[in-house]
mmCIF file of N, CA and C in Angstrom:
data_model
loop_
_atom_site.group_PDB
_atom_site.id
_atom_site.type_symbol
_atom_site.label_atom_id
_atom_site.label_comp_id
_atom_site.label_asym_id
_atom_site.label_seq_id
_atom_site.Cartn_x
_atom_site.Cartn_y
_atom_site.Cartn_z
ATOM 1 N N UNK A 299 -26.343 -78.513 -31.163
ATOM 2 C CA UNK A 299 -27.594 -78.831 -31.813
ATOM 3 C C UNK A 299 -27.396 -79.284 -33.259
ATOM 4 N N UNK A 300 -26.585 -79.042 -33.880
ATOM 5 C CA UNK A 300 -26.357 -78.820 -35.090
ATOM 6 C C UNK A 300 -25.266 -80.644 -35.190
ATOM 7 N N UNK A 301 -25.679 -81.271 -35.961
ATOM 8 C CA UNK A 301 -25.171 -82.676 -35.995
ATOM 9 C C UNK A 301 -25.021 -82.984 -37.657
ATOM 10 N N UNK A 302 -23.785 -83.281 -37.820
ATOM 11 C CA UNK A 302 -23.906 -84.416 -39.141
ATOM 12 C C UNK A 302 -22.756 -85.774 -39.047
ATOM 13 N N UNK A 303 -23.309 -86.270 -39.740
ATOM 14 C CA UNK A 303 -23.289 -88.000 -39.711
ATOM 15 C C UNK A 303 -22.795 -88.329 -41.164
ATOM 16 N N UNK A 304 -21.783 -88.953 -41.028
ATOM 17 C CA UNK A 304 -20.939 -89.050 -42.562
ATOM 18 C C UNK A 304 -21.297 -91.068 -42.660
ATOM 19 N N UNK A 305 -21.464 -91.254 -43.793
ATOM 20 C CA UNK A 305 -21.941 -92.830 -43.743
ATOM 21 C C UNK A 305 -21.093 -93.062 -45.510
ATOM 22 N N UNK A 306 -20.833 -94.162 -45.653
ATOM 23 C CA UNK A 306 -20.518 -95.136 -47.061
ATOM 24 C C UNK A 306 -19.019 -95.291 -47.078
ATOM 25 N N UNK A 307 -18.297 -95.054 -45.980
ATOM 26 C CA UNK A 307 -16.805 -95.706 -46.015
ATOM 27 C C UNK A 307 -16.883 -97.451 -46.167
ATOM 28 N N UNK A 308 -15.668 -97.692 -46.075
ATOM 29 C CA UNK A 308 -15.550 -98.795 -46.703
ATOM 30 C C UNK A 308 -13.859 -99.498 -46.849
ATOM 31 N N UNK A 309 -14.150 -100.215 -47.188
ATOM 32 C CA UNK A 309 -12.913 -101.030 -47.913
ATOM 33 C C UNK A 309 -13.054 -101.564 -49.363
ATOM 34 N N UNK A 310 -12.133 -100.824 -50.205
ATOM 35 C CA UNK A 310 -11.898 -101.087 -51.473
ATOM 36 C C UNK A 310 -11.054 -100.931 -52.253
ATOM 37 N N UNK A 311 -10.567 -102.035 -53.569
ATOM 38 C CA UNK A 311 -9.496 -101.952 -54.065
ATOM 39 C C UNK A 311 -9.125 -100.883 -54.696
ATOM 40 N N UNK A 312 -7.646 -100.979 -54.692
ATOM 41 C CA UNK A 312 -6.928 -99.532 -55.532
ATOM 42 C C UNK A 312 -7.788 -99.090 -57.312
ATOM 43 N N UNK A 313 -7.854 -98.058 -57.187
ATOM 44 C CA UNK A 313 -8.804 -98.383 -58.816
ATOM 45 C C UNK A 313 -10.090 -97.860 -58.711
ATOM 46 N N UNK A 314 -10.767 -98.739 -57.525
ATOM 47 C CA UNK A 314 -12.372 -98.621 -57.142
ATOM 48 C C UNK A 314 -12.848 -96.697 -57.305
ATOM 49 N N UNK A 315 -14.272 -97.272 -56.692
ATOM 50 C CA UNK A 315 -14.592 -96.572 -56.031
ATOM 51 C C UNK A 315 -15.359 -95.966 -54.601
ATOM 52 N N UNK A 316 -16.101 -94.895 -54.143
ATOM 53 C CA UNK A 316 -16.782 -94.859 -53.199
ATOM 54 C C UNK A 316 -17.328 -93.514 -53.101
ATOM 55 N N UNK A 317 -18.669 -93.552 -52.785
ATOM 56 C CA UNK A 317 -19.422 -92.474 -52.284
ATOM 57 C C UNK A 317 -19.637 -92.301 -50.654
ATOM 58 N N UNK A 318 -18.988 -90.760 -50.461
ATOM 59 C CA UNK A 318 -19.206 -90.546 -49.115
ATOM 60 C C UNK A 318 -20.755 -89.798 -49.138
ATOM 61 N N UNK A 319 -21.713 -90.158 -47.591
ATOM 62 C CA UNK A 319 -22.833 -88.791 -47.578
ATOM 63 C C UNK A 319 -22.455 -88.587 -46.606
ATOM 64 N N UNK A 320 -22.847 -87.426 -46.117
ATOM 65 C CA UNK A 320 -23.062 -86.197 -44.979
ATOM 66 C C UNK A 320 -24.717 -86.283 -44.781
ATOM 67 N N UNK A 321 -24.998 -86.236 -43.556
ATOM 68 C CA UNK A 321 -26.561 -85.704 -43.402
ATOM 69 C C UNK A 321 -26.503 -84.843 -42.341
ATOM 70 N N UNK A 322 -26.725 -83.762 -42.741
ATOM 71 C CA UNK A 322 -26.761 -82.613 -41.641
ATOM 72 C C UNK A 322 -28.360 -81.749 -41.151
ATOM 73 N N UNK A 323 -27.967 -81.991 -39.784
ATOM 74 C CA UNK A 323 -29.609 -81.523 -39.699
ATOM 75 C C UNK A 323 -29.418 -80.686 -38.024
ATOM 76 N N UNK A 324 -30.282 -80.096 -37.650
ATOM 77 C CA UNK A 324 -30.237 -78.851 -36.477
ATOM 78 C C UNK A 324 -30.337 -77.602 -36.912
ATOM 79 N N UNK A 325 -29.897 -77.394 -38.283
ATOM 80 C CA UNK A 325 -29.302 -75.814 -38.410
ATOM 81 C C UNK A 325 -29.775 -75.708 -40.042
ATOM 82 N N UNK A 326 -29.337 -74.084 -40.671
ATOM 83 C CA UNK A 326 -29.816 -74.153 -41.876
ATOM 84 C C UNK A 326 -28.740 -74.401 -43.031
ATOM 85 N N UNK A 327 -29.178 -75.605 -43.352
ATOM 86 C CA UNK A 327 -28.109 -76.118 -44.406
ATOM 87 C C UNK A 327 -28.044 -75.581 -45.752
ATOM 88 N N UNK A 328 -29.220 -74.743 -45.864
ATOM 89 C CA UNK A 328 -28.489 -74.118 -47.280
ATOM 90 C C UNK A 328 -28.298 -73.100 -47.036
ATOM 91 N N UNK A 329 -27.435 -72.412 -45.876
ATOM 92 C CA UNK A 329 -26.667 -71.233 -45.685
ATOM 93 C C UNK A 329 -25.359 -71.486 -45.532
ATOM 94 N N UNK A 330 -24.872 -73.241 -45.240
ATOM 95 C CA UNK A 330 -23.723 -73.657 -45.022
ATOM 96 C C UNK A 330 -23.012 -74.030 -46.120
ATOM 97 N N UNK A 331 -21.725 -73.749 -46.357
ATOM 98 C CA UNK A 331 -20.453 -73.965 -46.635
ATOM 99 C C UNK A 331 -20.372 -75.692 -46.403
ATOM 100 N N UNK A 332 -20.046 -76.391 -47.187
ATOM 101 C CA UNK A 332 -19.970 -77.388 -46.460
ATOM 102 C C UNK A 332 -18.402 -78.032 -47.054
ATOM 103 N N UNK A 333 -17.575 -78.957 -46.120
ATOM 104 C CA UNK A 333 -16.040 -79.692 -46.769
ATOM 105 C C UNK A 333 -15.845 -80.241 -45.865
ATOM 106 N N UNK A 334 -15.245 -81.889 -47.077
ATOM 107 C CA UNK A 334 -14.710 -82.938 -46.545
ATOM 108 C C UNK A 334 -13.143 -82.879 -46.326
ATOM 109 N N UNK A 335 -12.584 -83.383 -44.996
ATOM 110 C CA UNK A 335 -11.072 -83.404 -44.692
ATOM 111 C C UNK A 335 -10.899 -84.592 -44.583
ATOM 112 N N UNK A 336 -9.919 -85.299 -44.357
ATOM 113 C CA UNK A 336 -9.272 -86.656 -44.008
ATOM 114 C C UNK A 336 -8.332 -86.808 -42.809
ATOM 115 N N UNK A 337 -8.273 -87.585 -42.577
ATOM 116 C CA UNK A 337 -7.210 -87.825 -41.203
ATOM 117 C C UNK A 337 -6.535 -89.493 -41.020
ATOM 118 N N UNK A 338 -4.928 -89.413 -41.023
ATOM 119 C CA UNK A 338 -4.188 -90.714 -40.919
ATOM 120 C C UNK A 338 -3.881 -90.527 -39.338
ATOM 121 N N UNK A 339 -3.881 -91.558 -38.813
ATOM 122 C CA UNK A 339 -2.826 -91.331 -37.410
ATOM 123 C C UNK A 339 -1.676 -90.948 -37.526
ATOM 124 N N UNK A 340 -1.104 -90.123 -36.835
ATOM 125 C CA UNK A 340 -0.113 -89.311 -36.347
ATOM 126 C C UNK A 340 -0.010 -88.216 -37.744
ATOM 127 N N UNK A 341 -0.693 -87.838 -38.397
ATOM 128 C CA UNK A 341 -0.583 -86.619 -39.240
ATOM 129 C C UNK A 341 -2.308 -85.601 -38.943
ATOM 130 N N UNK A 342 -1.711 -84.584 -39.268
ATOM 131 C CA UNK A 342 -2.939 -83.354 -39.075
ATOM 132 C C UNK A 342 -3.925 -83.428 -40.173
ATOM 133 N N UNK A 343 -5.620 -83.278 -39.885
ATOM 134 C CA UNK A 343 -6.263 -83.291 -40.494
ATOM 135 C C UNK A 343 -6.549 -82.487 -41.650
ATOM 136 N N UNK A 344 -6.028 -83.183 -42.946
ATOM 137 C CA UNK A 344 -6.072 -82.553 -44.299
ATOM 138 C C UNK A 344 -7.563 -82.395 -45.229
ATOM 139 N N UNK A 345 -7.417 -81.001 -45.821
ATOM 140 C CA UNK A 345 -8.642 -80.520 -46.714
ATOM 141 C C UNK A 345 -8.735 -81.288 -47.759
ATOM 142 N N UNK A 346 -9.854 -81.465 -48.032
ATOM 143 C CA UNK A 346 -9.802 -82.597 -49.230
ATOM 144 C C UNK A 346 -10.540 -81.831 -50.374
ATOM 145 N N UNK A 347 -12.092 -81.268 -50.295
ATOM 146 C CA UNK A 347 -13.071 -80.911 -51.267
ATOM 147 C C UNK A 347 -13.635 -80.063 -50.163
ATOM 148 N N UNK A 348 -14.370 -78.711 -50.410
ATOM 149 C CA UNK A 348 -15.833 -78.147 -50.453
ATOM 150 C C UNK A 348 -16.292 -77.607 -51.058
ATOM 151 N N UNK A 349 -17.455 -77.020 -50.738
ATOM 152 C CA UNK A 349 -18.559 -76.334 -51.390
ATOM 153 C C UNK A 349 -19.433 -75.497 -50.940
ATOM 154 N N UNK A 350 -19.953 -74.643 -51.932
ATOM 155 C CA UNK A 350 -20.190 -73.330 -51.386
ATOM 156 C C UNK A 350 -21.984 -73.540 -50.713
ATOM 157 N N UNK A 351 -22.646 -72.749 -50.029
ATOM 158 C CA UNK A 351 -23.944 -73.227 -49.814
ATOM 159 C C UNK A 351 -24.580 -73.304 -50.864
ATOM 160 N N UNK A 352 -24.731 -72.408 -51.849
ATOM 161 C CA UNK A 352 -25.663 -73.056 -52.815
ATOM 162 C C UNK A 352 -25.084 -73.969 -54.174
ATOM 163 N N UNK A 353 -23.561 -74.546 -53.846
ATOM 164 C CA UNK A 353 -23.459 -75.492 -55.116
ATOM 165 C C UNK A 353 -22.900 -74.540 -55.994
ATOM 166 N N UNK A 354 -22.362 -73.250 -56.203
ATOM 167 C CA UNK A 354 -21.866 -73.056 -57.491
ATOM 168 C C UNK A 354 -20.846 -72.811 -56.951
ATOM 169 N N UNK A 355 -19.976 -73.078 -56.226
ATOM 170 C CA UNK A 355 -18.513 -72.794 -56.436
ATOM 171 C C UNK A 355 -17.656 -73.922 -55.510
ATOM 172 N N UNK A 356 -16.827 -74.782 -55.924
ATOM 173 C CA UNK A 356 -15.985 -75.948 -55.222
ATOM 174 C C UNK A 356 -14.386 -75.427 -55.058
ATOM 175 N N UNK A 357 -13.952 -76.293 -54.175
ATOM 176 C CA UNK A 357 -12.645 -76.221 -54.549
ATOM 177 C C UNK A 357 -12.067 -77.416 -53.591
ATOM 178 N N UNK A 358 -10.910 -77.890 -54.347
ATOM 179 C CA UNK A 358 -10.456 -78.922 -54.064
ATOM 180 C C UNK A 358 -8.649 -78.915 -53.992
ATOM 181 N N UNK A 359 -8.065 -80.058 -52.864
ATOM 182 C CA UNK A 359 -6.874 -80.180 -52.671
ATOM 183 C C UNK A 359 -6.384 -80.854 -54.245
ATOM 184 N N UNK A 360 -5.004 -80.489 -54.358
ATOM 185 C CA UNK A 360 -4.643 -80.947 -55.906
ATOM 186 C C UNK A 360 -4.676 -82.412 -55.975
ATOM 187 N N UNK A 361 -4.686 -83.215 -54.798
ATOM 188 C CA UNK A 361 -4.403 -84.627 -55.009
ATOM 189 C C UNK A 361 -6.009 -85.764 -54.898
ATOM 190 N N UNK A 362 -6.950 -84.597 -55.256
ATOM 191 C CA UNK A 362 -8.303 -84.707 -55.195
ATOM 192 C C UNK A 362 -8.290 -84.258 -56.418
ATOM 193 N N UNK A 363 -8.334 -83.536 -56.720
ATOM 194 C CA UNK A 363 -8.913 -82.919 -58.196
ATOM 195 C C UNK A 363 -8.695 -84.174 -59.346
ATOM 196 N N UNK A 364 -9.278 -84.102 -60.036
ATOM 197 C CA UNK A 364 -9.994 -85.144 -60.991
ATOM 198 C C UNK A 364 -10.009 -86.590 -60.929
ATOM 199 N N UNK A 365 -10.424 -86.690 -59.889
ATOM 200 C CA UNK A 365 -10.838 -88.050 -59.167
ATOM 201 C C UNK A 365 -11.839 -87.730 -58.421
ATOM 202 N N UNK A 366 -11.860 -86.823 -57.334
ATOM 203 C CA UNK A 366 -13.006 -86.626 -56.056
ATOM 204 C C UNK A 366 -14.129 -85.329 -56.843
ATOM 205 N N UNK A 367 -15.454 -86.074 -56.639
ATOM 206 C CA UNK A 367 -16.815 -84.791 -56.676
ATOM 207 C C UNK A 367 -17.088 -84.354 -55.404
ATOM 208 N N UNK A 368 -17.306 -83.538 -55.431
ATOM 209 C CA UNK A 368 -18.383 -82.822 -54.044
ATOM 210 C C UNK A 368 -19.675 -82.363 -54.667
ATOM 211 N N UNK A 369 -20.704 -82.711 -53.919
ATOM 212 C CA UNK A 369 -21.888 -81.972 -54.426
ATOM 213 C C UNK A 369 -22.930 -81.959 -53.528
ATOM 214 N N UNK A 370 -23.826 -81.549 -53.600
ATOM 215 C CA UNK A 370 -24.858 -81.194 -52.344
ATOM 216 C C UNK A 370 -26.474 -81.571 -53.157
ATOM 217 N N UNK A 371 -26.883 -81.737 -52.012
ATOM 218 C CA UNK A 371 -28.365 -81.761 -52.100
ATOM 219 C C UNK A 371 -29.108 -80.754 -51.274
ATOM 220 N N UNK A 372 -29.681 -79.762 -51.761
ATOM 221 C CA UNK A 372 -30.248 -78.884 -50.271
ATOM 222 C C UNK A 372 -31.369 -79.295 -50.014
ATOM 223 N N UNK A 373 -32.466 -80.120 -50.517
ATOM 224 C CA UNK A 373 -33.391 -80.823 -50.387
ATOM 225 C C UNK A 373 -33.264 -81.474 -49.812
ATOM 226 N N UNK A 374 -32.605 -82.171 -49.367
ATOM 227 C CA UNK A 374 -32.247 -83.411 -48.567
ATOM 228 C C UNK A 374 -31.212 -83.333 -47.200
ATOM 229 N N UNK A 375 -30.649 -82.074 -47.270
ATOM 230 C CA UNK A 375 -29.572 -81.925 -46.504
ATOM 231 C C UNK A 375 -28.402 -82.413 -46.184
ATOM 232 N N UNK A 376 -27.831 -82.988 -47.550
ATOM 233 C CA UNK A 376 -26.645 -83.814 -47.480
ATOM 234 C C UNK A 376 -25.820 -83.509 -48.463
ATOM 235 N N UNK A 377 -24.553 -83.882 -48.217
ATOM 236 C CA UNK A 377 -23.521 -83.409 -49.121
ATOM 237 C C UNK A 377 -22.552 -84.900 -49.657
ATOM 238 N N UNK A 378 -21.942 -85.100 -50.681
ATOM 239 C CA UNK A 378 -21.559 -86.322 -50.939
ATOM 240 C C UNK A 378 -20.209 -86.003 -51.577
ATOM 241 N N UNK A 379 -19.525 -86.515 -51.493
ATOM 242 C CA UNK A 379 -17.855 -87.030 -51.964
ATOM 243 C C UNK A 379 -18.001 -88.128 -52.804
ATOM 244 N N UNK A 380 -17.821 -88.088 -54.377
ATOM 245 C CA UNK A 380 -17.990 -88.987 -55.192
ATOM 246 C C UNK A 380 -16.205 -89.290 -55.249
ATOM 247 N N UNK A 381 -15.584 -90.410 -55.005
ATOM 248 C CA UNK A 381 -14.309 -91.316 -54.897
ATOM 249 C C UNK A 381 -13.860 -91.864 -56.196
ATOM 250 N N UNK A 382 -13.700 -91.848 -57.372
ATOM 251 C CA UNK A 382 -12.628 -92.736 -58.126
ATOM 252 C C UNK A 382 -11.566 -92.919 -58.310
ATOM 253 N N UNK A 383 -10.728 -93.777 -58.627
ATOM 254 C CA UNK A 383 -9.450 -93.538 -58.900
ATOM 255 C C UNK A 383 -8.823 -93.827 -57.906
ATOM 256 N N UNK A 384 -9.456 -94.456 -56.827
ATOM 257 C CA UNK A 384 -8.833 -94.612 -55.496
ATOM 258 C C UNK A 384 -7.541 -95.103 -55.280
ATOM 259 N N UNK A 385 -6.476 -94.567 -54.650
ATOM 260 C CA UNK A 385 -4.861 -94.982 -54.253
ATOM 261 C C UNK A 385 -4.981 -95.184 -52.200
ATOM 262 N N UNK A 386 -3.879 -96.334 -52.542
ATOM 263 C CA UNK A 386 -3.693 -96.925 -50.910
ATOM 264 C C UNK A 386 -3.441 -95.392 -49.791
ATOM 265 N N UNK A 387 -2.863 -94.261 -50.950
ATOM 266 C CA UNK A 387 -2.698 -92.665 -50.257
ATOM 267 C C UNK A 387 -3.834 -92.186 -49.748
ATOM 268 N N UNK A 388 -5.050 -92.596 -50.074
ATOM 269 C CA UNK A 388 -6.427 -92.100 -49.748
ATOM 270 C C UNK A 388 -7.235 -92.992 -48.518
ATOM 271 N N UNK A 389 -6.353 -93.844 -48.176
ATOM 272 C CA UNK A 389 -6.998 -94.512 -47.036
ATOM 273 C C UNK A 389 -6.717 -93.689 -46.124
ATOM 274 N N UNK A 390 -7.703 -93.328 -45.176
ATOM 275 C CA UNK A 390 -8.111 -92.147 -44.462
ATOM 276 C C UNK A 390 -9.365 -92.054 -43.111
ATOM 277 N N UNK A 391 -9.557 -91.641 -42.453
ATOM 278 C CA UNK A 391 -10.657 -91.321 -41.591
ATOM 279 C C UNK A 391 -11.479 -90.227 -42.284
ATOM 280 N N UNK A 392 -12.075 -89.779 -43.035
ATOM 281 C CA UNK A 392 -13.235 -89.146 -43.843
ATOM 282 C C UNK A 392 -14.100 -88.517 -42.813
ATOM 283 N N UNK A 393 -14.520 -87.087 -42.778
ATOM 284 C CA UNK A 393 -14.812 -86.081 -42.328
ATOM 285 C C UNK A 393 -15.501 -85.165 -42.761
ATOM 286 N N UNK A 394 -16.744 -84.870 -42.491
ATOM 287 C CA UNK A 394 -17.387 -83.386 -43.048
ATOM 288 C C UNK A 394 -17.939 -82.365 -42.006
ATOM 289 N N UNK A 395 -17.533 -81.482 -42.467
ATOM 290 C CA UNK A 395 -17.658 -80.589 -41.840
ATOM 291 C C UNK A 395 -18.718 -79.320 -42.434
ATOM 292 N N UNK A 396 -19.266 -78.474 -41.630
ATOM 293 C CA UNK A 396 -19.925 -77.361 -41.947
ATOM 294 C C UNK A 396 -20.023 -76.188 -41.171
ATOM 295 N N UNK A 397 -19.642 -74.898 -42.213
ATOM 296 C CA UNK A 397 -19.650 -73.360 -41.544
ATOM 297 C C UNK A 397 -20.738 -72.694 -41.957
ATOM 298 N N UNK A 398 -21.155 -71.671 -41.443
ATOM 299 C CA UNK A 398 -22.047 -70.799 -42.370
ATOM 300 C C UNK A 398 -20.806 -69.323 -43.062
ATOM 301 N N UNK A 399 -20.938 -69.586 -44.013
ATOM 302 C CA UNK A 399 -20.125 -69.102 -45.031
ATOM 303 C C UNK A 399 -20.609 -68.723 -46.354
ATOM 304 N N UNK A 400 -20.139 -67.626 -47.049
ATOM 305 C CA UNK A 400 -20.423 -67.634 -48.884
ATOM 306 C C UNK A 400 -19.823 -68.177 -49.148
ATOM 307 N N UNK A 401 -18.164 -68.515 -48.833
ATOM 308 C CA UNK A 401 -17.322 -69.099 -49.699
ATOM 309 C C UNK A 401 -17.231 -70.386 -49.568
ATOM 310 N N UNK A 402 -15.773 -70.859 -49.879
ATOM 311 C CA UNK A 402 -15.401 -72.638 -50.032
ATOM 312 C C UNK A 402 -14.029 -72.582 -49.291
ATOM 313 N N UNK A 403 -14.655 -72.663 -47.984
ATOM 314 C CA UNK A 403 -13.413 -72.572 -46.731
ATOM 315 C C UNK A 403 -12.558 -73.972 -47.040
ATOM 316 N N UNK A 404 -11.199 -73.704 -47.021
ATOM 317 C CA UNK A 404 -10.120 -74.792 -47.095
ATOM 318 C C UNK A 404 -9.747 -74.843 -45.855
ATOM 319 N N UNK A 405 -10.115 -74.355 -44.600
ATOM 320 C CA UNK A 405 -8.889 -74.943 -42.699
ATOM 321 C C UNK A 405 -9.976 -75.593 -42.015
ATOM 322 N N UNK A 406 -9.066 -76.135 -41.058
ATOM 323 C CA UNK A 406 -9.965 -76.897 -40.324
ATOM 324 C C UNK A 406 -10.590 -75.618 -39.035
ATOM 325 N N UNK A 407 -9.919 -74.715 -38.905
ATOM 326 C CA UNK A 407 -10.215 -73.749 -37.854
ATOM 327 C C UNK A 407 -11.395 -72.905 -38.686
ATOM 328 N N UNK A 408 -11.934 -73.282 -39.596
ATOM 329 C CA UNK A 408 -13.024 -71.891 -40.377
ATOM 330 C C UNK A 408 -14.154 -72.490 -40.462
ATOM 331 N N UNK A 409 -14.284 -74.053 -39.566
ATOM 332 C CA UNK A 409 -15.351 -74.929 -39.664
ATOM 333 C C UNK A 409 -15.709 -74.742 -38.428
ATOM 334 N N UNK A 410 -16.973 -74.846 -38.137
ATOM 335 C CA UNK A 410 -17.799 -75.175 -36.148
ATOM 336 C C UNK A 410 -18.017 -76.217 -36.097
ATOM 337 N N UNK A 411 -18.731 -77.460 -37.315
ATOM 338 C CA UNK A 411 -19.206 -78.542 -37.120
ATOM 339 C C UNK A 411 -18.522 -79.272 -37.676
ATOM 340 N N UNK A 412 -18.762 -80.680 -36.917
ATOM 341 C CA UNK A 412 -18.090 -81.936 -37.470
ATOM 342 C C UNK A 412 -18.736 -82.782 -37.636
ATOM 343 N N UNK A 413 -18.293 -84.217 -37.870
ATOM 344 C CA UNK A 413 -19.219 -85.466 -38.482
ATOM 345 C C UNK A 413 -17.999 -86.021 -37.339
ATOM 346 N N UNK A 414 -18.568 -87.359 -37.164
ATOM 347 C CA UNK A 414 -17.528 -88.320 -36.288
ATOM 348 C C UNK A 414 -16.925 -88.802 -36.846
ATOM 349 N N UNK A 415 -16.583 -88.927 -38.790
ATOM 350 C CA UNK A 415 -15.370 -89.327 -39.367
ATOM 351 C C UNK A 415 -15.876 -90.811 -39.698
ATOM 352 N N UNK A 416 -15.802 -91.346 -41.161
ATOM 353 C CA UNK A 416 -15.985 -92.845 -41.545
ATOM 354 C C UNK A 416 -14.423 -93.166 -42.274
ATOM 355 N N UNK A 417 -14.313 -94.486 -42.153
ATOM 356 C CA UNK A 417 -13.202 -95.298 -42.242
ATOM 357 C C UNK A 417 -13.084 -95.432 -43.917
ATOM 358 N N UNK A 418 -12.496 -95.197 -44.922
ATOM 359 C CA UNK A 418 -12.180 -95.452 -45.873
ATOM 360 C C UNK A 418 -10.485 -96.309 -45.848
ATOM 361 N N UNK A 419 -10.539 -97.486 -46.909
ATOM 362 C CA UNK A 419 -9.036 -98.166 -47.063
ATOM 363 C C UNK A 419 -9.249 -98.797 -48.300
ATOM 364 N N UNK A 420 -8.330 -98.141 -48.708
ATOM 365 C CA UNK A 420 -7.948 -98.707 -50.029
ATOM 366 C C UNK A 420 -6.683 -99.849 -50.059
ATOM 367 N N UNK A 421 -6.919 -100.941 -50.661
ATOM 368 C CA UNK A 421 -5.618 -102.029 -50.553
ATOM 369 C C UNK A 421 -5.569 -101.923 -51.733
ATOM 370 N N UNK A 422 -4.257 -102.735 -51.874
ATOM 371 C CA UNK A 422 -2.973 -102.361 -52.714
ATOM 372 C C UNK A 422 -3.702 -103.488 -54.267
#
């Protein structure tokens, strides 16, 4: 019952930027935990950013940190991945996910829900 839908991938140069959203709807989103992972072919799906249900506490993979935002809207039910600084390393399949949680789950096993993943590529 519980569905979210990740939208604003893209193709863009090294440098750029990009905003990911999440829209999550079925369930109660401001009890959820919410985090974005990534995925290359033939490697395991890596933690990128989340966030706690109500927005005060993040945490992020080191090769995210001061480049990638996470932030939420609970009004709206969506969560967003703000992108700068983008490297050809970040071209990725883009992913959000959501638990009901207090904290800012980093595995992919501490999540129930998924998004079907948007295409981000960064060229050189």
């Amino acid at each position: 019952q519980v569905q979210l839908v990740e939208s604003g991938g893209g193709l863009v140069q090294a440098g750029g930027s990009l905003r990911l959203s999440c829209t999550v709807s079925g369930g109660t989103f401001s009890r959820y935990a919410m985090g974005w992972f990534r995925q290359v072919p033939g490697k395991e799906r890596e933690f990128v950013s989340a966030i706690s249900w109500n927005g005060f506490d993040t945490s992020h993979t080191d090769s995210a940190r001061g480049r990638f935002t996470i932030s939420r809207d609970n009004g709206k039910n969506m969560v967003y991945l703000q992108m700068s600084s983008l490297k050809p390393e970040d071209t990725a399949v883009y992913y959000c996910a959501a638990v009901r949680d207090y904290g800012v789950p980093r595995y992919n096993s501490q999540y129930n829900y998924w998004g079907q993943g948007t295409q981000v590529t960064v060229s050189s």
